[in-house]
Coordinates of C-alpha atoms in Angstrom, one line a residue:
M1 CA 20.8 44.6 -52.9
R2 CA 21.6 44.2 -56.6
R3 CA 19.1 45.6 -59.1
T4 CA 18.4 42.1 -60.7
E5 CA 17.6 40.7 -57.3
T6 CA 15.2 43.6 -56.6
E7 CA 13.5 43.1 -59.9
G8 CA 13.2 39.4 -59.3
R9 CA 11.5 40.0 -56.0
G10 CA 9.3 42.6 -57.7
I11 CA 8.2 40.2 -60.4
A12 CA 7.5 37.5 -57.7
W13 CA 5.2 39.8 -55.7
S14 CA 3.6 40.9 -59.0
M15 CA 2.9 37.2 -59.7
A16 CA 1.5 36.7 -56.2
A17 CA -0.9 39.6 -56.7
A18 CA -1.8 38.0 -60.1
M19 CA -2.7 34.8 -58.2
T20 CA -5.5 36.6 -56.4
V21 CA -6.9 37.9 -59.7
T22 CA -6.8 34.5 -61.2
T23 CA -8.6 32.9 -58.2
V24 CA -11.4 35.5 -58.5
F25 CA -11.9 34.7 -62.2
V26 CA -11.8 30.9 -61.5
L27 CA -14.7 31.5 -59.1
S28 CA -16.5 33.8 -61.5
N29 CA -16.6 31.4 -64.5
A30 CA -16.7 28.0 -62.7
P31 CA -20.6 27.9 -62.8
T32 CA -20.7 28.0 -66.7
P33 CA -20.9 24.2 -67.4
L34 CA -23.3 23.8 -64.5
Y35 CA -26.0 26.2 -65.8
V36 CA -27.7 23.7 -68.1
S37 CA -28.1 21.1 -65.3
W38 CA -29.4 23.7 -62.9
Q39 CA -31.8 25.0 -65.6
R40 CA -33.0 21.4 -66.1
E41 CA -33.2 20.6 -62.4
W42 CA -34.9 23.8 -61.2
G43 CA -36.9 24.6 -64.4
F44 CA -36.0 28.1 -65.4
S45 CA -35.9 29.7 -68.9
S46 CA -33.1 31.2 -71.0
G47 CA -34.3 34.7 -70.0
T48 CA -34.0 33.8 -66.3
L49 CA -30.6 32.3 -66.9
T50 CA -29.4 35.6 -68.4
M51 CA -30.9 37.5 -65.5
V52 CA -28.6 35.4 -63.2
F53 CA -25.8 36.6 -65.4
A54 CA -27.2 40.2 -65.2
C55 CA -27.1 40.0 -61.4
Y56 CA -23.4 39.4 -61.7
M57 CA -23.1 42.5 -63.9
V58 CA -25.0 44.6 -61.4
G59 CA -22.5 43.6 -58.7
L60 CA -19.6 44.1 -61.0
V61 CA -20.5 47.5 -62.4
G62 CA -21.6 48.7 -58.9
S63 CA -18.2 47.7 -57.6
L64 CA -16.4 49.3 -60.5
L65 CA -18.1 52.6 -59.8
V66 CA -16.3 53.0 -56.5
A67 CA -13.5 50.4 -56.3
G68 CA -11.0 52.1 -58.6
R69 CA -11.3 55.5 -56.9
L70 CA -11.1 54.0 -53.4
A71 CA -8.1 51.9 -54.4
D72 CA -6.2 55.0 -55.7
R73 CA -7.2 57.1 -52.7
Y74 CA -6.9 54.7 -49.8
G75 CA -4.7 51.9 -51.1
R76 CA -5.1 48.7 -53.1
R77 CA -5.5 46.5 -50.0
V78 CA -8.5 48.5 -48.8
V79 CA -10.4 47.3 -51.9
L80 CA -8.7 44.0 -52.7
A81 CA -9.3 42.4 -49.2
P82 CA -13.1 43.0 -49.3
A83 CA -13.2 41.7 -52.8
L84 CA -11.6 38.5 -51.8
I85 CA -13.9 38.2 -48.9
A86 CA -16.8 38.6 -51.3
A87 CA -15.3 35.8 -53.4
V88 CA -15.3 33.5 -50.3
L89 CA -19.0 34.4 -49.7
S90 CA -19.9 33.8 -53.3
G91 CA -18.2 30.4 -53.3
L92 CA -20.2 29.4 -50.1
L93 CA -23.5 30.5 -51.7
F94 CA -22.8 28.4 -54.8
L95 CA -21.8 25.5 -52.6
L96 CA -25.1 25.6 -50.7
A97 CA -27.3 26.7 -53.6
Q98 CA -30.8 25.1 -53.8
G99 CA -32.6 27.4 -56.3
V100 CA -32.4 30.4 -58.5
A101 CA -32.4 32.9 -55.6
W102 CA -29.2 31.4 -54.3
L103 CA -27.6 31.8 -57.8
L104 CA -28.7 35.4 -57.9
A105 CA -27.0 36.1 -54.6
A106 CA -23.9 34.1 -55.4
R107 CA -23.5 35.9 -58.8
L108 CA -24.0 39.3 -57.1
F109 CA -21.1 38.6 -54.7
A110 CA -19.0 37.2 -57.6
G111 CA -19.5 40.5 -59.5
I112 CA -18.5 42.6 -56.5
S113 CA -15.4 40.4 -56.2
V114 CA -14.4 40.7 -59.8
G115 CA -14.9 44.5 -59.6
G116 CA -12.3 44.7 -56.9
A117 CA -10.0 42.3 -58.7
V118 CA -9.9 44.2 -62.0
T119 CA -9.3 47.5 -60.3
A120 CA -7.2 47.1 -57.1
G121 CA -5.9 43.6 -58.0
M122 CA -4.7 44.4 -61.5
A123 CA -3.3 47.8 -60.3
A124 CA -1.4 45.9 -57.6
V125 CA 0.1 43.5 -60.2
V126 CA 1.4 46.5 -62.1
D127 CA 2.5 48.5 -59.0
L128 CA 4.5 45.6 -57.7
A129 CA 6.4 45.1 -61.0
P130 CA 9.8 46.8 -61.2
E131 CA 9.6 50.4 -62.4
G132 CA 11.2 49.7 -65.7
R133 CA 9.0 46.7 -66.5
R134 CA 5.5 48.2 -66.3
R135 CA 4.6 46.7 -69.7
I136 CA 5.4 43.3 -68.3
G137 CA 3.3 44.1 -65.3
G138 CA 0.4 44.9 -67.6
L139 CA 0.9 41.6 -69.5
I140 CA 0.9 39.6 -66.2
A141 CA -2.3 41.4 -65.1
S142 CA -4.1 40.8 -68.3
A143 CA -3.0 37.1 -68.5
S144 CA -4.0 36.4 -64.9
M145 CA -7.6 37.5 -65.6
V146 CA -8.1 35.4 -68.7
L147 CA -6.2 32.4 -67.3
G148 CA -8.6 32.2 -64.3
A149 CA -11.5 32.7 -66.6
G150 CA -10.5 29.7 -68.6
L151 CA -9.5 27.4 -65.7
G152 CA -12.9 27.8 -63.9
P153 CA -15.1 26.3 -66.7
L154 CA -12.5 23.5 -67.3
L155 CA -12.5 22.5 -63.6
A156 CA -16.3 22.5 -63.4
G157 CA -16.7 20.7 -66.7
I158 CA -14.4 17.8 -65.8
T159 CA -16.0 17.5 -62.4
A160 CA -19.6 17.6 -63.8
R161 CA -18.7 14.7 -66.1
N162 CA -17.1 12.5 -63.5
S163 CA -19.2 13.2 -60.4
D164 CA -22.8 12.9 -59.4
S165 CA -22.4 16.0 -57.2
P166 CA -20.2 18.5 -59.1
Q167 CA -21.6 21.5 -57.3
I168 CA -20.2 20.3 -54.0
W169 CA -16.8 19.3 -55.3
V170 CA -16.3 22.4 -57.5
F171 CA -17.2 25.0 -55.0
T172 CA -15.5 23.4 -52.1
L173 CA -12.3 23.6 -54.1
V174 CA -13.0 27.1 -55.4
T175 CA -13.9 28.5 -52.0
T176 CA -10.7 27.0 -50.5
L177 CA -8.7 28.8 -53.2
A178 CA -10.5 32.0 -52.4
V179 CA -9.5 31.7 -48.7
I180 CA -5.9 31.1 -49.7
A181 CA -6.0 34.1 -52.1
L182 CA -7.3 36.3 -49.2
G183 CA -4.3 35.3 -47.2
V184 CA -2.0 36.2 -50.0
G185 CA -3.7 39.5 -50.6
L186 CA -3.2 40.5 -47.0
L187 CA 0.5 39.7 -47.2
L188 CA 1.3 41.7 -50.4
P189 CA 3.8 44.5 -49.8
L190 CA 1.5 47.2 -51.0
S191 CA 2.4 50.8 -50.3
H192 CA 0.2 53.3 -48.5
P193 CA -1.1 56.1 -50.8
D194 CA 0.1 59.6 -50.3
R195 CA -3.0 61.6 -49.2
S196 CA -1.4 64.8 -50.4
L197 CA -1.4 63.4 -53.9
P198 CA -5.1 62.8 -54.6
S199 CA -6.3 60.6 -57.4
G200 CA -8.2 63.4 -59.1
E201 CA -10.9 66.0 -58.9
G202 CA -13.9 65.5 -56.6
G203 CA -14.6 62.9 -53.9
P204 CA -14.2 59.2 -54.0
W205 CA -17.7 58.6 -55.3
R206 CA -17.6 60.3 -58.7
W207 CA -17.8 58.4 -62.0
P208 CA -14.5 56.6 -62.8
S209 CA -12.4 58.2 -65.5
P210 CA -8.7 58.4 -66.5
P211 CA -6.8 61.7 -66.4
R212 CA -8.2 64.2 -68.9
N213 CA -5.2 64.0 -71.1
R214 CA -5.4 60.2 -71.3
R215 CA -9.0 59.7 -72.2
R216 CA -8.2 59.2 -75.8
E217 CA -6.1 56.2 -75.0
L218 CA -8.8 54.7 -72.8
L219 CA -11.3 55.1 -75.7
W220 CA -9.0 53.2 -78.0
G221 CA -8.8 50.3 -75.5
A222 CA -12.6 50.3 -74.8
A223 CA -13.5 50.3 -78.4
T224 CA -11.7 47.0 -78.9
F225 CA -12.0 45.4 -75.4
A226 CA -15.8 45.8 -75.3
P227 CA -16.6 43.7 -78.4
G228 CA -14.2 41.0 -77.3
I229 CA -15.4 40.6 -73.7
T230 CA -19.0 40.8 -74.9
A231 CA -18.4 37.9 -77.3
T232 CA -16.8 35.8 -74.5
S233 CA -19.6 36.7 -72.1
F234 CA -22.1 35.3 -74.6
V235 CA -20.1 32.0 -74.7
L236 CA -20.2 31.9 -70.9
S237 CA -23.9 32.8 -70.4
L238 CA -25.7 31.4 -73.5
G239 CA -23.0 29.2 -75.0
P240 CA -24.1 26.0 -73.1
S241 CA -27.7 26.6 -74.2
V242 CA -26.6 27.0 -77.9
L243 CA -24.6 23.8 -77.6
A244 CA -27.5 21.9 -76.0
G245 CA -30.1 23.4 -78.3
P246 CA -29.3 24.1 -82.0
L247 CA -26.0 22.2 -81.9
R248 CA -27.4 19.2 -79.9
V249 CA -24.3 18.8 -77.7
G250 CA -25.5 18.5 -74.1
D251 CA -22.3 17.2 -72.5
P252 CA -21.2 19.8 -69.8
L253 CA -17.6 18.9 -70.3
V254 CA -17.8 20.2 -73.9
A255 CA -19.2 23.5 -72.7
G256 CA -16.5 23.7 -70.1
L257 CA -13.7 22.8 -72.5
I258 CA -14.8 25.3 -75.1
A259 CA -14.9 28.1 -72.4
C260 CA -11.5 27.0 -71.1
V261 CA -9.8 26.8 -74.5
M262 CA -11.4 30.2 -75.4
F263 CA -9.6 31.8 -72.4
L264 CA -6.4 29.9 -73.0
V265 CA -6.3 31.4 -76.4
A266 CA -7.0 34.8 -74.8
T267 CA -4.0 34.2 -72.6
G268 CA -1.7 32.6 -75.2
V269 CA -2.3 35.2 -77.9
Q270 CA -1.0 37.9 -75.5
F271 CA 2.3 36.2 -75.1
A272 CA 2.5 35.1 -78.7
V273 CA 2.1 38.6 -80.1
G274 CA 3.1 40.6 -77.0
R275 CA 6.1 42.2 -78.8
L276 CA 3.9 43.7 -81.5
S277 CA 2.8 47.3 -81.1
T278 CA -0.3 48.3 -79.1
R279 CA -1.7 49.7 -82.3
T280 CA -1.5 46.3 -83.9
H281 CA -3.1 44.6 -80.9
L282 CA -6.1 47.0 -81.2
A283 CA -6.5 46.2 -84.9
V284 CA -6.2 42.5 -84.6
S285 CA -8.7 42.4 -81.7
S286 CA -11.3 44.1 -83.9
V287 CA -10.7 41.8 -86.8
A288 CA -11.0 38.7 -84.5
A289 CA -14.3 40.0 -83.1
I290 CA -15.7 40.5 -86.6
A291 CA -14.7 37.0 -87.7
S292 CA -16.1 35.5 -84.5
M293 CA -19.5 37.0 -85.0
A294 CA -19.6 35.9 -88.6
L295 CA -18.9 32.3 -87.6
L296 CA -21.3 32.4 -84.6
A297 CA -24.2 33.4 -87.0
G298 CA -23.2 30.6 -89.3
A299 CA -23.1 28.1 -86.5
V300 CA -26.8 28.6 -85.7
T301 CA -28.0 28.9 -89.4
V302 CA -26.1 27.4 -92.4
A303 CA -23.8 25.1 -90.5
P304 CA -25.1 24.1 -87.1
V305 CA -22.0 22.1 -86.0
W306 CA -20.0 22.5 -82.8
P307 CA -16.6 22.9 -84.4
L308 CA -17.8 26.1 -86.1
F309 CA -19.0 27.3 -82.7
L310 CA -15.7 26.4 -81.2
T311 CA -13.8 28.4 -83.8
S312 CA -16.1 31.4 -83.1
A313 CA -15.3 31.1 -79.4
L314 CA -11.6 30.9 -80.0
L315 CA -11.7 34.1 -82.1
A316 CA -13.8 35.7 -79.3
G317 CA -11.0 34.8 -76.8
A318 CA -8.4 36.3 -79.1
A319 CA -10.5 39.5 -79.4
Q320 CA -10.8 39.8 -75.7
G321 CA -7.2 39.0 -74.9
L322 CA -5.7 41.5 -77.4
G323 CA -8.3 44.2 -76.6
Q324 CA -7.7 43.8 -72.9
L325 CA -3.9 43.7 -73.4
A326 CA -4.0 46.9 -75.4
G327 CA -6.2 48.7 -72.9
L328 CA -4.1 47.6 -69.8
T329 CA -0.8 48.4 -71.6
L330 CA -2.0 51.9 -72.3
I331 CA -3.0 52.3 -68.7
A332 CA 0.2 50.8 -67.3
T333 CA 2.5 52.9 -69.4
R334 CA 0.6 56.2 -69.8
V335 CA -1.5 56.7 -66.7
P336 CA 0.2 57.7 -63.4
H337 CA 0.1 55.4 -60.4
E338 CA -2.5 57.4 -58.5
R339 CA -5.1 57.1 -61.2
R340 CA -4.3 53.6 -62.4
A341 CA -7.0 51.6 -60.5
E342 CA -9.6 54.2 -61.4
S343 CA -8.6 54.0 -65.1
N344 CA -8.9 50.2 -64.9
A345 CA -12.4 50.6 -63.5
A346 CA -13.3 53.0 -66.4
L347 CA -12.0 50.5 -69.0
N348 CA -13.9 47.6 -67.4
I349 CA -17.1 49.5 -67.1
A350 CA -16.9 50.3 -70.8
G351 CA -16.4 46.6 -71.5
Y352 CA -18.7 44.9 -69.0
V353 CA -21.8 47.1 -69.5
P354 CA -22.3 45.8 -73.1
A355 CA -21.0 42.4 -72.0
G356 CA -23.9 42.2 -69.6
A357 CA -26.6 44.0 -71.5
L358 CA -26.4 42.3 -74.9
P359 CA -26.4 38.7 -73.6
V360 CA -29.3 39.5 -71.3
A361 CA -31.3 41.1 -74.2
T362 CA -30.4 38.1 -76.3
G363 CA -31.7 35.7 -73.7
H364 CA -35.1 37.5 -73.5
L365 CA -35.3 37.7 -77.3
A366 CA -34.6 34.0 -77.5
D367 CA -37.7 33.3 -75.3
A368 CA -39.8 35.3 -77.8
T369 CA -38.3 34.4 -81.2
G370 CA -36.2 31.3 -80.7
L371 CA -32.6 30.9 -79.7
G372 CA -31.2 30.7 -83.3
A373 CA -32.8 34.0 -84.4
A374 CA -31.7 35.8 -81.2
V375 CA -28.1 34.7 -81.6
V376 CA -28.0 36.0 -85.2
V377 CA -29.3 39.4 -84.0
F378 CA -26.6 39.4 -81.3
A379 CA -23.9 38.5 -83.8
V380 CA -24.9 41.2 -86.3
V381 CA -25.1 44.0 -83.6
L382 CA -21.7 43.1 -82.1
G383 CA -20.1 42.5 -85.5
V384 CA -21.2 45.9 -86.9
F385 CA -19.9 47.7 -83.8
A386 CA -16.5 46.0 -84.1
A387 CA -16.4 46.8 -87.9
L388 CA -17.0 50.5 -87.1
A389 CA -14.5 50.6 -84.3
L390 CA -11.7 49.1 -86.5
P391 CA -11.2 52.0 -89.0
I392 CA -11.9 54.7 -86.4
V393 CA -9.3 53.5 -83.9
R394 CA -6.9 52.7 -86.7
L395 CA -7.0 56.2 -88.1
S396 CA -6.9 57.8 -84.7
T397 CA -3.9 55.9 -83.6
A398 CA -2.1 56.7 -86.9
R399 CA -2.3 60.4 -85.9
H400 CA -0.8 59.6 -82.6
P401 CA 2.3 57.3 -83.1
N402 CA 3.3 55.2 -80.1
R403 CA 6.4 55.9 -78.0
S404 CA 8.8 53.7 -79.9
E405 CA 7.7 55.1 -83.3
K406 CA 8.2 58.6 -82.0
R407 CA 11.6 57.7 -80.6
R408 CA 12.7 56.3 -83.9
Q409 CA 11.5 59.4 -85.7
K410 CA 13.3 61.7 -83.3
E411 CA 16.5 59.7 -83.4
N412 CA 16.5 59.9 -87.2
E413 CA 16.1 63.7 -87.0
M414 CA 18.8 64.0 -84.4
E415 CA 21.3 61.9 -86.5
K416 CA 20.5 64.2 -89.5
N417 CA 21.3 67.2 -87.4
G418 CA 24.4 65.7 -85.9
V419 CA 23.0 65.3 -82.4
E420 CA 23.7 62.2 -80.4
P421 CA 20.4 60.2 -79.7
P422 CA 19.5 59.8 -76.0
E423 CA 20.7 56.8 -74.0
P424 CA 17.8 54.5 -73.0
G425 CA 16.7 55.4 -69.4
S426 CA 19.1 58.4 -69.1
T427 CA 18.1 61.1 -66.6
L428 CA 18.8 64.8 -66.7
V429 CA 18.3 66.7 -63.4
I430 CA 17.8 70.4 -63.7
V431 CA 18.7 72.0 -60.4
A432 CA 16.8 75.3 -60.0
H433 CA 18.0 76.5 -56.6
P434 CA 18.9 80.3 -56.8
D435 CA 21.7 79.9 -54.2
L436 CA 22.8 76.2 -54.1
G437 CA 25.8 77.0 -52.0
S438 CA 23.7 78.1 -49.0
S439 CA 21.2 75.2 -49.4
R440 CA 21.4 72.3 -47.0
V441 CA 18.8 70.0 -48.7
N442 CA 19.3 70.7 -52.4
S443 CA 23.1 70.6 -52.1
A444 CA 22.7 67.2 -50.3
W445 CA 20.6 66.0 -53.1
V446 CA 23.2 67.1 -55.7
R447 CA 25.9 65.3 -53.8
A448 CA 23.9 62.1 -53.6
L449 CA 23.1 62.3 -57.3
T450 CA 26.8 62.6 -58.1
E451 CA 27.7 59.7 -55.8
E452 CA 24.9 57.4 -57.0
G453 CA 25.7 58.0 -60.7
G454 CA 23.3 57.3 -63.5
T455 CA 22.1 60.9 -63.9
T456 CA 23.4 64.1 -65.5
V457 CA 23.1 67.2 -63.2
R458 CA 22.7 70.6 -64.6
V459 CA 22.8 73.5 -62.1
L460 CA 21.0 76.5 -63.7
T461 CA 22.9 79.2 -61.7
E462 CA 26.1 77.8 -63.2
E463 CA 24.7 77.6 -66.7
R464 CA 23.3 81.1 -66.9
G465 CA 25.8 83.5 -68.3
V466 CA 25.8 87.3 -68.5
D467 CA 23.4 87.2 -71.4
G468 CA 21.2 84.5 -70.0
F469 CA 21.0 80.8 -71.0
D470 CA 22.4 79.3 -74.1
V471 CA 19.3 78.1 -75.9
R472 CA 21.0 75.5 -78.0
A473 CA 23.1 74.1 -75.2
E474 CA 20.0 73.6 -73.0
Q475 CA 18.1 72.0 -75.8
R476 CA 21.0 69.6 -76.6
A477 CA 21.0 68.6 -73.0
L478 CA 17.3 67.9 -73.0
A479 CA 17.4 66.0 -76.3
A480 CA 20.2 63.8 -75.0
H481 CA 18.1 62.3 -72.1
E482 CA 14.9 60.4 -71.9
R483 CA 13.9 61.4 -68.3
I484 CA 13.9 65.0 -67.1
V485 CA 13.7 65.9 -63.4
L486 CA 13.2 69.6 -62.3
Q487 CA 14.6 70.0 -58.8
F488 CA 13.8 73.0 -56.8
P489 CA 12.9 74.3 -53.3
F490 CA 9.2 75.3 -52.8
R491 CA 9.1 79.0 -52.2
W492 CA 5.9 81.0 -51.9
Y493 CA 4.0 77.9 -53.2
G494 CA 5.9 77.7 -56.4
A495 CA 9.2 77.3 -58.1
P496 CA 12.0 79.9 -58.0
P497 CA 12.0 82.5 -60.8
I498 CA 15.1 81.0 -62.4
L499 CA 13.2 77.9 -63.4
A500 CA 10.5 80.0 -65.1
E501 CA 13.2 81.9 -67.0
W502 CA 14.9 78.6 -68.1
L503 CA 11.6 77.1 -69.2
E504 CA 10.8 80.2 -71.3
V505 CA 14.2 79.8 -73.1
A506 CA 14.6 76.0 -73.4
L507 CA 11.0 75.1 -74.4
E508 CA 11.2 77.1 -77.5
R509 CA 8.3 77.3 -79.9
G510 CA 9.0 75.2 -83.0
W511 CA 11.3 73.0 -81.0
A512 CA 9.3 71.9 -78.0
Y513 CA 5.8 72.7 -79.2
G514 CA 3.9 74.3 -82.0
P515 CA 4.6 73.6 -85.7
G516 CA 7.6 71.3 -86.0
G517 CA 8.0 71.2 -82.2
H518 CA 8.3 67.5 -81.3
A519 CA 11.7 67.3 -79.7
L520 CA 10.4 66.3 -76.3
E521 CA 7.5 64.0 -77.2
G522 CA 7.6 60.7 -75.4
K523 CA 10.1 61.8 -72.8
E524 CA 9.3 61.7 -69.1
L525 CA 9.0 64.8 -66.9
S526 CA 9.0 64.9 -63.2
I527 CA 9.7 67.3 -60.3
A528 CA 11.7 67.0 -57.1
V529 CA 10.6 69.5 -54.5
S530 CA 11.8 70.3 -50.9
T531 CA 9.5 72.1 -48.5
W532 CA 10.0 73.7 -45.1
S533 CA 6.4 72.9 -44.1
R534 CA 5.4 69.4 -43.0
A535 CA 3.4 67.0 -45.3
D536 CA 0.2 67.4 -43.2
D537 CA 0.2 71.1 -44.0
Y538 CA -0.4 70.3 -47.7
T539 CA -3.7 68.5 -47.3
V540 CA -7.3 69.7 -47.7
D541 CA -7.7 69.9 -44.0
G542 CA -4.2 71.2 -43.4
R543 CA -2.6 74.5 -42.8
Y544 CA -2.8 75.7 -46.4
H545 CA -6.0 73.8 -47.5
R546 CA -4.2 72.8 -50.7
V547 CA -2.5 69.6 -51.8
M548 CA 0.8 69.4 -53.5
S549 CA -0.5 67.9 -56.7
E550 CA -2.7 71.0 -57.1
L551 CA 0.0 73.5 -56.3
T552 CA 2.4 71.8 -58.7
S553 CA -0.1 71.0 -61.4
P554 CA 1.4 73.5 -63.9
F555 CA 4.3 71.1 -64.4
E556 CA 1.9 68.3 -65.4
T557 CA 0.2 70.8 -67.8
I558 CA 3.7 71.7 -69.3
A559 CA 4.3 68.0 -69.8
A560 CA 1.0 67.6 -71.7
R561 CA 1.7 70.7 -73.8
V562 CA 5.1 69.5 -75.1
G563 CA 4.0 65.8 -75.4
M564 CA 5.9 64.5 -72.4
R565 CA 4.7 61.8 -69.9
Y566 CA 4.3 63.2 -66.5
R567 CA 5.6 61.1 -63.6
P568 CA 4.4 61.9 -60.1
G569 CA 7.0 63.9 -58.2
H570 CA 9.3 63.3 -55.3
F571 CA 8.6 65.5 -52.3
L572 CA 10.6 66.0 -49.2
H573 CA 8.6 67.8 -46.5
G574 CA 9.6 69.2 -43.2
V575 CA 13.2 69.7 -44.1
G576 CA 13.9 72.0 -41.1
D577 CA 13.2 69.0 -38.8
L578 CA 15.6 66.6 -40.6
T579 CA 18.7 65.4 -38.8
D580 CA 21.8 65.0 -40.8
E581 CA 21.4 61.2 -40.8
R582 CA 17.8 61.3 -42.0
L583 CA 18.7 63.9 -44.7
A584 CA 21.5 61.6 -45.9
D585 CA 19.0 58.7 -46.2
A586 CA 16.5 60.9 -47.9
A587 CA 19.1 62.1 -50.4
R588 CA 20.1 58.5 -51.3
D589 CA 16.5 57.6 -51.8
Y590 CA 16.1 60.6 -54.1
A591 CA 19.2 59.8 -56.1
R592 CA 18.0 56.2 -56.7
W593 CA 14.5 57.5 -57.7
S594 CA 15.9 60.1 -60.1
A595 CA 18.0 57.4 -61.8
G596 CA 14.8 55.2 -62.2
R597 CA 16.2 52.5 -59.8
E598 CA 13.5 52.8 -57.2
D599 CA 10.1 54.4 -56.7
G600 CA 10.7 57.5 -54.6
A601 CA 8.7 57.3 -51.5
L602 CA 7.3 60.6 -50.2
R603 CA 9.3 61.6 -47.1
R604 CA 7.3 63.0 -44.3
V605 CA 8.3 64.7 -41.0

């Protein structure tokens, strides 16, 4: 199959996964225009209304605490399917609701559903995107969330204005969509996780967190995503009350339209400025949040008119959209596959906790002091946080330039030194077998690499002379490629000594690390390992009681030390049991993986 056809199918499946995320958020936000009529019909206060919203946050955060880790450990479908079932149950509860208790239960299930969608669902969107288009996958994932969040209120607002029983019509449709999404989720071609490559330390119940060397990036995203989603959460929970109260606009369609347009802006702004750097997205998100809070305070004090509130909501949408895009892009491009859903969970917990706590506190404060005063306090608190985050994140990201900036800097240095810049996507395979001629597997890999093309192969036994390795020749080879693969047989639970010798020479201080050592920053490092033992031997309960990611973790540490991105390795287990035919298939898979043309599936025997 041609690569363009493969990528097209990958994007199509990525869009199908995005449909499940969109449906969950349609359900989540569809109740927004109906709250005022429920409040009037069933007679509950603003504080009770925010408690309904808080129940959603309890389900959401509780789901986030376990969903990401489970999705990385056991597969996306294990989390996504129950999340979509929870969406169906939530829709049925809203459909049959006859009081506040029904709303509390419905919102709890909606929160659980959203927790699964933003972890397993969004990770599935990125996973199904072609390998070279992860940034596009991150954009699709982010847009699918805010698109659904906007369509839900619009659907409910139009129905509420044109029907005497909007509750029945809205949630019959939404529940039907959730059932369809469940069917799509079950059909997605999601891969099974490799249990020998665990998602991190500890069991599946620990607090979600990104890899240690990627926590800085998640903090950048959280510092801008949190104010944005807190602002939009206010519009969803207390926005209808503000419109009906201080602004004297009680039409549910207006509340639905404002929420819809807010999220359409959150979607559109991501496509409009998607080509700008992630650092710019972070900064503009904070600026939008600050401006939104200033206008919100003005809308309930000096100029109580709905257009000012609308403008505040639009800026809130832009703040959430860009903050979310920045955070998801950082996760999609810098966090490995087996920690991606957990990192999504960590980002969303950082955003949804204040998004739930601040509107709830504002609702209770409104019961005591009045809605206008409570809204001003909310706007000041959130605006100050965004104003503090802006310079801190800006200065921090300035000290850590993004990949494209680093690449331009290195290419300029290489041109000055007369070195050819690397070809985009080029791969260098370092073959560290001490006796390649006697090797059945590694020699088959080398032949497949040569036949497949798209890679440069460097056999260390052929490059090492009488006096050892030529330092400058090895460094020129590394500098000329963007992706480095270290290929070796697994001997005594590690790499052959020749690879350690080569690393000592090639990764020279002042070139690869230390003062002035930036030559490898932004490049990708991976390993390709063949083992005589079977895959099941390398599990916690297996023969060696150790997993491959633990035994090969020094290479991930090396990547972090020299500023490279570590890509999970390609492992071929049980090589002694392979027939010639199966070895040939495995070698072709490896060659395509090395060239970046396909994800290399772990081969087990």
